[in-house]
XYZ file of C-alpha atoms in Angstrom:
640
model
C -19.692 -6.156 10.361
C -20.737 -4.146 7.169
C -23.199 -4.852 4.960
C -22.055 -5.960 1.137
C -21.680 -2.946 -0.968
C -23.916 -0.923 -2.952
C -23.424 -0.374 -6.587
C -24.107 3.083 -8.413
C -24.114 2.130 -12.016
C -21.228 2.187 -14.671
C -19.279 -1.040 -12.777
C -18.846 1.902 -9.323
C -18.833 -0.435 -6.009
C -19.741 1.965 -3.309
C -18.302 2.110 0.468
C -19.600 -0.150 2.715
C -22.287 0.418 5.285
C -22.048 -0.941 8.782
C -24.979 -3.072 10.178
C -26.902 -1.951 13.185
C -25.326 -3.904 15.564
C -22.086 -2.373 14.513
C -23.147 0.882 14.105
C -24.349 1.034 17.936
C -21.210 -1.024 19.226
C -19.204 1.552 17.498
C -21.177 4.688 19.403
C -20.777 2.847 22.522
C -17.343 2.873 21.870
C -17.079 6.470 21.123
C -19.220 7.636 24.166
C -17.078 5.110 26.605
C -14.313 7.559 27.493
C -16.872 10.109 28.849
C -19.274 7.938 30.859
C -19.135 10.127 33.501
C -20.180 13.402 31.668
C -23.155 11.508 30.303
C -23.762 9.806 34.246
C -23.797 13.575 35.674
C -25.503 15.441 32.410
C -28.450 12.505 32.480
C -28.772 12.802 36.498
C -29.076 16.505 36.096
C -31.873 16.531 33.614
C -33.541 14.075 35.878
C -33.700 16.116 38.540
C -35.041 18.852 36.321
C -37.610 17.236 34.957
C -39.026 15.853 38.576
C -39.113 19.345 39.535
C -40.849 20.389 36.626
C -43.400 17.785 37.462
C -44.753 19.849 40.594
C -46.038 22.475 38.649
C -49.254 20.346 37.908
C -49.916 19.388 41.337
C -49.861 22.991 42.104
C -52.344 24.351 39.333
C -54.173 21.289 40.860
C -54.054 22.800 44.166
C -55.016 26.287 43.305
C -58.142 24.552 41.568
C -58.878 23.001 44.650
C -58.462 26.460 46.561
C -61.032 27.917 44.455
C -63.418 25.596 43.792
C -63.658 25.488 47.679
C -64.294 28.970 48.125
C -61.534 29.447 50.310
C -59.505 32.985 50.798
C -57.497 34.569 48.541
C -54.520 34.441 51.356
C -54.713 30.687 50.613
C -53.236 30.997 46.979
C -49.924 33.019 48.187
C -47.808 29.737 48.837
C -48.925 27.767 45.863
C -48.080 30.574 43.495
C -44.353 31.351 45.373
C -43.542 27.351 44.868
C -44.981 27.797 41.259
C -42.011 30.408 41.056
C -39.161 28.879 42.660
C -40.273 25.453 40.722
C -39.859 27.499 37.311
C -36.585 29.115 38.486
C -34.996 25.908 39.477
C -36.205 23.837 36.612
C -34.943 26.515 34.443
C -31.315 26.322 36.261
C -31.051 22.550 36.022
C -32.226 22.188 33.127
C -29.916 24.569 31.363
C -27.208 22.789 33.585
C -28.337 19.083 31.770
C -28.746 20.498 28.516
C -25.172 21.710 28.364
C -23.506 19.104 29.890
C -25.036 16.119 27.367
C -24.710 19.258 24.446
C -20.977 18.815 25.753
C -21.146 14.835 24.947
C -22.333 15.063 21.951
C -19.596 17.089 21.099
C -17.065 15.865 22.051
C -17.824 12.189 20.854
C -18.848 14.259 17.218
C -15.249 15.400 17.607
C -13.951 12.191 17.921
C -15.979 10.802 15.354
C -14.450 13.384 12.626
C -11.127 12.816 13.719
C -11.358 8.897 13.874
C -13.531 9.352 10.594
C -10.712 11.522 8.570
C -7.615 9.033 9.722
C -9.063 5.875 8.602
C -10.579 7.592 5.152
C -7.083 8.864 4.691
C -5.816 4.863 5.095
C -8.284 3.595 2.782
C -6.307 1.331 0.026
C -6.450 3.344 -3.668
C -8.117 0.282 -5.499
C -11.175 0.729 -3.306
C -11.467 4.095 -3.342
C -10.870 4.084 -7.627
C -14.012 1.416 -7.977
C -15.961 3.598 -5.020
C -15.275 6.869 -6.774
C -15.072 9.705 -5.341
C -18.910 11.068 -5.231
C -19.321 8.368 -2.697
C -16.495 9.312 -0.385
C -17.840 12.753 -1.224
C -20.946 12.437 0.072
C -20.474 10.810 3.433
C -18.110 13.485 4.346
C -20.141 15.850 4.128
C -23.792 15.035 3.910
C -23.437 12.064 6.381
C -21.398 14.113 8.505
C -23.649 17.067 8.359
C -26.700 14.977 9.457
C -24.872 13.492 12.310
C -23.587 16.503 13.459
C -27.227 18.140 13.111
C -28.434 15.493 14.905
C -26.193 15.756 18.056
C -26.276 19.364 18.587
C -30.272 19.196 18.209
C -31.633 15.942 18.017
C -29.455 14.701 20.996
C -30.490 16.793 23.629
C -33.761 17.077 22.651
C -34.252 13.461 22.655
C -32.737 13.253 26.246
C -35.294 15.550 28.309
C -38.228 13.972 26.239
C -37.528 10.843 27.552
C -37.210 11.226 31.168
C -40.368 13.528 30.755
C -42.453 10.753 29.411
C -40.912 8.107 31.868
C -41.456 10.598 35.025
C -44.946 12.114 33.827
C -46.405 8.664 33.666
C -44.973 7.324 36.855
C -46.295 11.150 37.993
C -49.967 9.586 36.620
C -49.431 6.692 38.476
C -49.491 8.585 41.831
C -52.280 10.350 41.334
C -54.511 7.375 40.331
C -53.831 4.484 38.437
C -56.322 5.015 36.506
C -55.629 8.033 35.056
C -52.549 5.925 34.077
C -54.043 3.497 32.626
C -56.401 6.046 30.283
C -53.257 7.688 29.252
C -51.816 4.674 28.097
C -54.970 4.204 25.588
C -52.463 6.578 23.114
C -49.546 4.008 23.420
C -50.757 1.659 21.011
C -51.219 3.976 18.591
C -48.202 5.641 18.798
C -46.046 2.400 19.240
C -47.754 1.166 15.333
C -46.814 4.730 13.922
C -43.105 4.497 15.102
C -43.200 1.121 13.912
C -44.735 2.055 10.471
C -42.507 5.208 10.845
C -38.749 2.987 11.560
C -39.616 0.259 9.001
C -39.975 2.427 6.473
C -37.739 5.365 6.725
C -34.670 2.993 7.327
C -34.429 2.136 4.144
C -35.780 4.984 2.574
C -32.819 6.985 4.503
C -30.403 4.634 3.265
C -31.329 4.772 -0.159
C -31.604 8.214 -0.099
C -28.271 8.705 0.465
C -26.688 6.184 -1.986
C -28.757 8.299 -4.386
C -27.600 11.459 -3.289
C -23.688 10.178 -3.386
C -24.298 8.603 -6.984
C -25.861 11.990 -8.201
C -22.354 13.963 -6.752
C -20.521 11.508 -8.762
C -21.866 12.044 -11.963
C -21.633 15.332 -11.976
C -18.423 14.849 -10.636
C -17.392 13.196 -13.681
C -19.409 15.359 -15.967
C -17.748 18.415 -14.587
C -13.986 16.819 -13.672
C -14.153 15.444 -17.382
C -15.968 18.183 -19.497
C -13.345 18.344 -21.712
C -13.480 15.498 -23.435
C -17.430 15.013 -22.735
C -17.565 17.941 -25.464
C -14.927 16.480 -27.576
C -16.834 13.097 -28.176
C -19.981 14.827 -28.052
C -20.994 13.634 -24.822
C -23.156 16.317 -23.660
C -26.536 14.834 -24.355
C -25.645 11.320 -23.465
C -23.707 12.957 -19.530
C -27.103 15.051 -19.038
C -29.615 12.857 -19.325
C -27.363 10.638 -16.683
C -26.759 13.389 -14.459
C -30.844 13.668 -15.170
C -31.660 10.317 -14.192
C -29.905 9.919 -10.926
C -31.236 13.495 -10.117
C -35.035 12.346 -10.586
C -34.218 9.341 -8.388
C -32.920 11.797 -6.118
C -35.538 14.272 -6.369
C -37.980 11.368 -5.595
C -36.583 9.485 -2.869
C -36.656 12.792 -1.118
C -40.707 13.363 -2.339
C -40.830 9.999 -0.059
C -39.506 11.126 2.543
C -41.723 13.834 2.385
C -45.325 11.592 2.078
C -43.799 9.171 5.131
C -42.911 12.182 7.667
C -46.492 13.986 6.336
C -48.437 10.344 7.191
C -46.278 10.301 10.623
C -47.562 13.605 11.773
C -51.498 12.467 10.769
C -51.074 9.261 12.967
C -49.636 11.073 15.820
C -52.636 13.282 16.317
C -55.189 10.375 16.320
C -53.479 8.986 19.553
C -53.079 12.978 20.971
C -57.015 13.140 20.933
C -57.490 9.456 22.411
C -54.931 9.804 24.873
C -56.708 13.383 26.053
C -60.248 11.776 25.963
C -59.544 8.815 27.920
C -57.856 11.085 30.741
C -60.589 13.854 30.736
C -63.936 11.208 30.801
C -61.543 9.014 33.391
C -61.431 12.317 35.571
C -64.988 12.986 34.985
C -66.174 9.593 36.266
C -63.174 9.656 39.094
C -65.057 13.431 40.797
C -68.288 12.268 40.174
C -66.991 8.878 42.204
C -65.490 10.642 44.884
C -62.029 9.230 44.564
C -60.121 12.073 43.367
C -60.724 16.104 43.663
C -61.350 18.367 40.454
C -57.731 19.418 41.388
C -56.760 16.021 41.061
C -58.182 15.196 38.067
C -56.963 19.255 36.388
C -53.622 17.894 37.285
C -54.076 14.587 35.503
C -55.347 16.373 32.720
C -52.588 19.175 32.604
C -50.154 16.012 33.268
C -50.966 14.371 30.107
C -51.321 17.746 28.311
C -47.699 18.195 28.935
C -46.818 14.953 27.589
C -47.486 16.358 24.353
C -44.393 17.977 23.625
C -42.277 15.036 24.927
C -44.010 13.143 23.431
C -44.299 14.325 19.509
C -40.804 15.718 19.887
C -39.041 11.741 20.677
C -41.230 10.690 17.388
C -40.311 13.346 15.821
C -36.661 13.412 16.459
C -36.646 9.603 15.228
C -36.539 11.032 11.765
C -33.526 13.000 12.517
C -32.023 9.788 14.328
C -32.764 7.634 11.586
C -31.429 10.265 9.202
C -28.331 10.028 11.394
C -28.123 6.599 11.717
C -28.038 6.023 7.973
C -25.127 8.599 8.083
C -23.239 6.739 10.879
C -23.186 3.344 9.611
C -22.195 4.438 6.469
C -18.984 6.437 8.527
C -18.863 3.367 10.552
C -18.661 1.504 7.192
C -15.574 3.730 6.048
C -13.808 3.053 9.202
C -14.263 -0.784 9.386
C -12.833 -0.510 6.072
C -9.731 1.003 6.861
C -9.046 -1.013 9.774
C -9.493 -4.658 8.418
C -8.137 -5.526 5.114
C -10.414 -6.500 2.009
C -10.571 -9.670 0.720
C -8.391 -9.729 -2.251
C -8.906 -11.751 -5.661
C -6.592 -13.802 -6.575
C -5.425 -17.480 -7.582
C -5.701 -20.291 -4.885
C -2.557 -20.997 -3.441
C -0.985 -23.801 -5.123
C 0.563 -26.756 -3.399
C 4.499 -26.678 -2.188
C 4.704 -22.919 -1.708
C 7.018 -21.342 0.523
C 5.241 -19.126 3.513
C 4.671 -15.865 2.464
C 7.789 -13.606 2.920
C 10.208 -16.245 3.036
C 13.448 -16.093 0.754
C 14.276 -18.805 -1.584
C 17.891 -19.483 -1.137
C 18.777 -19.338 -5.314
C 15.646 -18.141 -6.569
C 15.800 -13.949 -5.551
C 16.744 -12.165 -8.791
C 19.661 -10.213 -8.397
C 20.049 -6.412 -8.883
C 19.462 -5.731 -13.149
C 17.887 -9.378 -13.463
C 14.466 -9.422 -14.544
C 11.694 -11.711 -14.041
C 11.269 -13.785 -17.341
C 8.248 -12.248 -18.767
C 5.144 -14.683 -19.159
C 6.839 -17.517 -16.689
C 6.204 -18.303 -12.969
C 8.937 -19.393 -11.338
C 7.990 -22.101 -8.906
C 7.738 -21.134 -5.206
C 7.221 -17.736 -5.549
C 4.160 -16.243 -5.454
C 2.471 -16.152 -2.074
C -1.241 -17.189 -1.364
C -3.922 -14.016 -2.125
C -5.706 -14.502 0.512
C -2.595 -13.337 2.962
C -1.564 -9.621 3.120
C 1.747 -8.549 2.118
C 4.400 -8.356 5.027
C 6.523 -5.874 5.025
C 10.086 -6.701 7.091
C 13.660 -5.227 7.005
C 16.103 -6.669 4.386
C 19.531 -6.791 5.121
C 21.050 -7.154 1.685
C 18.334 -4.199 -0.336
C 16.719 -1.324 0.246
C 13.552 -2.576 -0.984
C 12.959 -6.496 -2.320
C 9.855 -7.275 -4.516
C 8.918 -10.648 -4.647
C 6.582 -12.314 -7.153
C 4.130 -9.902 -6.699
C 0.724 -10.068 -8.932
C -1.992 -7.424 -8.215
C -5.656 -7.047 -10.027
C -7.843 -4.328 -9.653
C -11.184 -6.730 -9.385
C -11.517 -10.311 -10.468
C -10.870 -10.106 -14.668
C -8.921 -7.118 -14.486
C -4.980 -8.137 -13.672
C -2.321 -5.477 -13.448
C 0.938 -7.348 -12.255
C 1.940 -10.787 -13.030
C 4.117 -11.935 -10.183
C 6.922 -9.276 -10.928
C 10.191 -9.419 -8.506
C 12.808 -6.549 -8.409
C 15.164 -5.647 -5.960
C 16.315 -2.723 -5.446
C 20.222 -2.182 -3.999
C 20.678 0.570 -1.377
C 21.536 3.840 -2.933
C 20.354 2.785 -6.342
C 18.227 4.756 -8.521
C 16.185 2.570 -10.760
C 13.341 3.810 -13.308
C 10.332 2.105 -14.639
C 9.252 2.312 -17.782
C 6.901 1.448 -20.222
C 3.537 1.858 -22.246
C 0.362 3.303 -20.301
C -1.368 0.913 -18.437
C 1.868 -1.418 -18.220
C 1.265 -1.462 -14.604
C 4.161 1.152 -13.722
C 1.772 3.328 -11.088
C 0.787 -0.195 -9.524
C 3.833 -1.524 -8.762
C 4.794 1.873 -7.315
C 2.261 2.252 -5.109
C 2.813 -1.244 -3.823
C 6.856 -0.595 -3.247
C 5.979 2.669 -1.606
C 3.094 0.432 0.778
C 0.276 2.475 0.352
C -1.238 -0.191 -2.485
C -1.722 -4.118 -0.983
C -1.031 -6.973 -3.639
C -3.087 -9.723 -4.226
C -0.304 -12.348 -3.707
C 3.359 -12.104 -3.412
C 5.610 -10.154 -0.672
C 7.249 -6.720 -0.465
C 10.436 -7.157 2.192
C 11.793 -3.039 3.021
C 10.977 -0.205 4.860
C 7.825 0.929 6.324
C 5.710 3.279 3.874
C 4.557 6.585 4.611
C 3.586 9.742 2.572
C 4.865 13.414 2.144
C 1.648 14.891 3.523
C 1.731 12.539 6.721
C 3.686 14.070 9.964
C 6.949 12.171 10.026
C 7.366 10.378 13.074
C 10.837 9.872 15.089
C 13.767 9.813 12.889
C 10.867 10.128 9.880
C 9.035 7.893 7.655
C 11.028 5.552 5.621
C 9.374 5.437 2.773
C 7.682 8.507 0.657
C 5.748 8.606 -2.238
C 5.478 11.508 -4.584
C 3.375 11.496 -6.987
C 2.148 14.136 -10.278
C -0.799 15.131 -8.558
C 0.319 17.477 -5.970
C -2.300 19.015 -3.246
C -0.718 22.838 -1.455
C -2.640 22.971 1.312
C -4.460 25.718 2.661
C -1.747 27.628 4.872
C 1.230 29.615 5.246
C 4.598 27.770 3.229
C 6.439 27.184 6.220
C 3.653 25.085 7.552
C 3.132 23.547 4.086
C 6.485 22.215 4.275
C 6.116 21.172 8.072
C 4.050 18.630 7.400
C 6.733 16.573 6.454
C 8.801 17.363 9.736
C 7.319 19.446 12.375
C 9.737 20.338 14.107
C 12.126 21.715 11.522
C 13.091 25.240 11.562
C 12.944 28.451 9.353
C 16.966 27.049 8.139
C 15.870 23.873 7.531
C 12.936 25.081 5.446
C 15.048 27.403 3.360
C 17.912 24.274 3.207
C 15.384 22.221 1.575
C 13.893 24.688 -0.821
C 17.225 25.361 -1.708
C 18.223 21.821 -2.834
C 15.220 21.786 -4.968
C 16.084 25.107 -6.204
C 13.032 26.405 -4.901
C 14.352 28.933 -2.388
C 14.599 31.806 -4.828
C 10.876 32.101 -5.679
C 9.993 30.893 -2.624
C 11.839 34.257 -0.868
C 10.310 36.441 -3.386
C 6.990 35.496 -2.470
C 4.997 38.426 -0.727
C 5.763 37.622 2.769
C 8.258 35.067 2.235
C 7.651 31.665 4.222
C 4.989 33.457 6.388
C 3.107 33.473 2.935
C -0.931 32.082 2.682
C -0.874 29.714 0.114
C -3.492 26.823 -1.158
C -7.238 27.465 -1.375
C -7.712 31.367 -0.951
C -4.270 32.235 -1.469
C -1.475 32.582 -3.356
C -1.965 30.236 -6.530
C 1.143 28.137 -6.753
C 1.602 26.859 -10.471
C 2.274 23.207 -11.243
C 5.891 22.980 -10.896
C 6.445 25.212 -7.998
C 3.479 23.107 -6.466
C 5.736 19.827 -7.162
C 9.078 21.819 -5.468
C 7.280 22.333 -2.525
C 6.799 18.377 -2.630
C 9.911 17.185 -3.190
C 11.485 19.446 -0.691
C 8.776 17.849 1.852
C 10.417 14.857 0.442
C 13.791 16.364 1.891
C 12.523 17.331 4.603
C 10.469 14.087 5.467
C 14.650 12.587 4.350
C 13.099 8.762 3.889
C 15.321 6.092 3.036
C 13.786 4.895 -0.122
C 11.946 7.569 -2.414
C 9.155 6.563 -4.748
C 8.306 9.247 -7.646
C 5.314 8.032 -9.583
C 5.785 10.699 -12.910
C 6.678 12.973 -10.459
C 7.656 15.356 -13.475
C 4.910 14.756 -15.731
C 2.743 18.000 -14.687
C 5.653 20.970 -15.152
C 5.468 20.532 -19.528
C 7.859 20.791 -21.625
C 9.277 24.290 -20.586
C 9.859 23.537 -16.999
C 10.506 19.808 -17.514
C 14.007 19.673 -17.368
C 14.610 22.104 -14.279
C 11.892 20.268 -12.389
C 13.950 17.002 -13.041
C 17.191 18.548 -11.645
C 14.988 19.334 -8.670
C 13.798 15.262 -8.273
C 17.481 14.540 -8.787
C 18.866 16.797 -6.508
C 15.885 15.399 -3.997
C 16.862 11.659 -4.410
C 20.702 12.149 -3.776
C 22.238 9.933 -1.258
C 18.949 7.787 -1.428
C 17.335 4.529 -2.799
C 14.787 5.517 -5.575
C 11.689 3.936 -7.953
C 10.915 6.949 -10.218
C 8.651 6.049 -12.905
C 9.706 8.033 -15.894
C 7.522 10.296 -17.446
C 10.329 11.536 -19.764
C 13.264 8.917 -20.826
C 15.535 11.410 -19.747
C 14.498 10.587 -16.326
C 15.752 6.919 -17.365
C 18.958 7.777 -18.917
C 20.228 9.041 -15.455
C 19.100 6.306 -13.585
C 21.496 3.464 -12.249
C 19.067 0.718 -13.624
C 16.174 0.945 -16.051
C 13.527 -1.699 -15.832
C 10.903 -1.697 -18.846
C 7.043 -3.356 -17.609
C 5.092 -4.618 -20.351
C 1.457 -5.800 -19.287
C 2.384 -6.154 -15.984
C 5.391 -8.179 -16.665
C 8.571 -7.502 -16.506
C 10.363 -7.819 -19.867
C 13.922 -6.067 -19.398
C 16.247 -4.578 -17.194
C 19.640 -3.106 -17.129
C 21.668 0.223 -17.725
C 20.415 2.887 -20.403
C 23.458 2.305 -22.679
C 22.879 -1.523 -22.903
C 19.097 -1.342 -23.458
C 19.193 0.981 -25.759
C 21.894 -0.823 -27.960
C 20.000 -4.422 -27.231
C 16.991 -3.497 -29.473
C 14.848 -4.830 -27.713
C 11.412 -2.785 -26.246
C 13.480 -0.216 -24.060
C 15.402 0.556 -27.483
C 11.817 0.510 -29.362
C 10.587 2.828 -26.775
C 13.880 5.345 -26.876
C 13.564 5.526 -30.536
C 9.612 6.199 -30.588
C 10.618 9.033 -27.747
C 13.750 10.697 -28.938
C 13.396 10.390 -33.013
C 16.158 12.252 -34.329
C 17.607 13.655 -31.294
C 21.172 12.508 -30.100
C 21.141 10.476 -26.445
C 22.385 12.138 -24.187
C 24.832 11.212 -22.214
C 23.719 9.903 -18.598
């Protein structure tokens, strides 16, 4: 379970965060595959720690020894065991240490890796209304802080704990008593973790929303400084950036005052604690009942629980630090794995099961869905996710799909399309028509609110193809070159393809020739740190992964749109050459993209208004002619 979201101002819905129960039913989870490294590293600091607890005893002793007068001979054995006690706690110790050190790393590793899969699954829509400060944040202050925590906290924690459990029961044997005056400190140290937890829960928590709203602004500040000058935004973006920062700022001054008051409180119960043991052993030798070595060890005994004992309260503000940044990568991953509920109408009475074909009512291929109607019997209830199965007679069937980005705020209105094997068809239409949308949810990484996309399985350029290779991939204008050399750039979309294929694929985008005249050829760095690829040799290097990857249906979602003017044209000979002897949805970015396509199909507020060859929508005058004339003025068609 996750709690409900947060929000960060400006209509942002930040990430969920898990609940506690979750959060500690998904570390048991991550620590079950190495039980036994945690059985052995535990059972090793055990035994480390009840060796460590002779060394009081023995100082006892050699109080005894000379408080009796006895010979000097008589402190030779005492001091040897004092030796091989500090040798052997040191070895088993060190053993302990390393082997829970090794846990926690390990189960950190498997944290990132689960963490980074199911982030990379997380649908669009939520991510858009999270923005990207929030993501932001938990990957890498969250993940920082847990990671701190493990390699420090962790261990730490562990030998604290067995030294407070063993050193009492340690007490116990000496005298009960002396037991029983140590535990004078626990109330007092029980209220202050209690004030401690109650408090910095929250405070953590809130903390970090803070912290990811304040990387968003300036996200946005920064990503968007161009236009924040150009409406004269500065004033306006600074004192936001301003305002979350002071929240920020203080939140963290909070922090501050709660771990300064946690300190004060634990020293109180340090000087009860020691007073109740020292008058205890005062009473116990002037008794009788116990030696002054008896009650030195008591004392020391106690002493030692110090340490142990300041350094588990103390670590609780690292592990509530961490625990705020768990459950809010616990959040992430729920996230990914179980699908949002998704607005939408109720599901009206008489409608098929979603996924079902009606028998006369699929449009055909070029036969759009009558804008502003609903055609009874189509549309599929919101509340089930899209299913996705193979379809005989198309490529790739859309079927009265309707999509909205939050409740008030519709994109789609139950659009079908089908799309014919081998058949190229373009979307068109005004910004914000829904074009993107309805590509995203073709190529499967978008879900809709109602309606059913029958077709193959979606999967992206950047994603390792699997067997035979994904199905579907989806390229779209912003482009990421990762950090790396280009042959393993291009790998990602097949693995195992060789230095040929490589060169095959860079070829067919015409690629090949810059690509060779790099510095060192395919063995060249490129990405972050080195060589700069510009815009459009940054979108060949995608469509050849596209080539590569060799999907069945192709999605390019203004693909184009980032080469200009100059390198327009040659980077849409590239997409074509890419998309041959494959099904394709290419939103146009240029209506030259549309003039070569098989079928052009022209959105309008989510609907879809027309369809049908270049030639015949441009002579129909309708809003694909509008459109053509608005785009090409005086210029002559060309021809397809």
């Amino acid at each position: 379970m996750t709690t409900p979201p947060h929000t960060a101002g400006e209509g942002a819905e930040l990430l969920p965060v898990a609940t506690a129960a979750r959060t500690r039913a998904a570390l048991r989870t991550l620590v079950r595959p190495d039980r036994g490294l945690a059985l052995t590293g535990i059972g090793v600091l055990v035994a480390a720690t009840v060796v460590g607890l002779l060394v009081q005893p023995l100082l006892g002793r050699i109080v005894d020894i000379v408080a009796d007068g006895r010979p000097a001979g008589d402190l030779t054995l005492p001091v040897v065991l004092l030796i091989a006690v500090a040798a052997v706690q040191g070895v088993t110790t060190t053993l302990g240490l390393t082997r829970v050190a090794r846990l926690g790393e390990t189960v950190l590793a498997r944290l990132r890796e689960q963490f980074v899969e199911r982030a990379l699954n997380l649908p669009a829509d939520r991510l858009e209304r999270a923005g990207s400060g929030d993501l932001t944040a938990r990957v890498t202050g969250d993940v920082a802080r847990v990671t701190e925590a493990v390699r420090s906290a962790l261990p730490e924690m562990a030998r604290s704990v067995l030294a407070i459990g063993l050193t009492l029961g340690a007490l116990a044997l000496l005298d009960v008593r002396f037991l029983l005056a140590a535990l004078l400190a626990v109330p007092v140290q029980l209220l202050t973790a209690r004030w401690y937890v109650r408090r910095a829960v929250t405070l953590y928590a809130d903390q970090r929303v803070a912290n990811g709203a304040q990387q968003q602004q300036l996200l946005e500040t920064i990503g968007g400084a161009v236009t924040v000058r150009g409406h004269r935004l500065e004033e306006r973006h600074t004192e936001r950036g301003a305002d979350r920062s002071r929240k920020a700022v203080d939140l963290t001054m909070r922090s501050v005052n709660l771990v300064l008051g946690f300190y004060g409180r634990l020293h109180i119960a340090e000087y009860i604690g020691l007073a109740a043991v020292l008058i205890a052993g005062f009473w116990l030798v002037r008794d009788g009942a116990v030696s002054i070595g008896t009650a030195t060890a008591a004392a020391l005994y106690f002493h030692s629980l110090f340490g142990p004992v300041n350094a588990a309260l103390v670590l609780l503000d690292d592990a509530q630090s961490a625990a705020a940044g768990l459950a809010r990568l616990v959040g992430v991953t729920d996230l990914a794995e179980q699908p949002e509920p998704k607005p939408g109408k109720p599901e009206a009475a008489g409608r098929p099961e979603p996924g079902r074909r009606e028998p006369d009512g699929e449009p055909e291929p070029g036969e759009p869905e009558p804008a502003g109607k609903a055609t009874p019997g189509k549309a599929a209830p919101a509340s089930v996710p899209r299913q996705r199965v193979a379809s005989p007679e198309a490529a790739v069937s859309v079927h009265a799909v309707s999509h909205a980005y939050g409740p008030g705020r519709p994109v789609l209105h139950e659009v079908s399309l089908t799309l014919a094997p081998g058949e190229h068809v373009a979307l068109v239409g005004a910004s914000g028509a829904g074009k993107s949308t309805l590509a995203r949810i073709v190529a499967g990484v978008q879900q809709p609110t109602a309606g059913t996309v029958t077709g193959p399985t979606a999967a992206t350029v950047t994603a390792p193809a699997g067997p035979g290779g994904p199905s579907v991939v989806l390229v779209t204008q912003e482009v990421h070159v990762f950090t790396g050399t280009l042959a393993d750039d291009l790998r990602l979309a097949r693995p195992d393809a060789t230095d040929d294929d490589l060169r095959a694929a860079l070829a067919t985008v015409d690629a090949l020739d810059w690509a060779a005249a790099l510095p060192d050829g395919l063995a060249t760095v490129v990405g972050e740190g080195g060589h700069r690829l510009d815009a459009a040799r940054a979108q060949q290097l995608a469509l050849a992964r596209l080539v590569l990857a060799d999907p069945a249906l192709a999605v390019l979602d203004e693909a184009t749109a980032e080469a200009g003017s100059a390198g327009a044209r040659a980077l849409e000979r590239s997409a074509g050459a890419a998309l041959t002897g494959r099904t394709a949805l290419v939103v146009a970015h240029r209506l030259t993209q549309a003039v070569a396509a098989d079928r052009v199909v022209v959105l309008e507020a989510g609907r879809v208004v027309e369809s049908g060859p270049h030639e015949m929508l441009r002579d129909a005058d309708g809003p694909y002619a509008a459109l053509w004339r608005a785009w090409s003025g005086s210029r002559a068609a060309p021809h397809p």
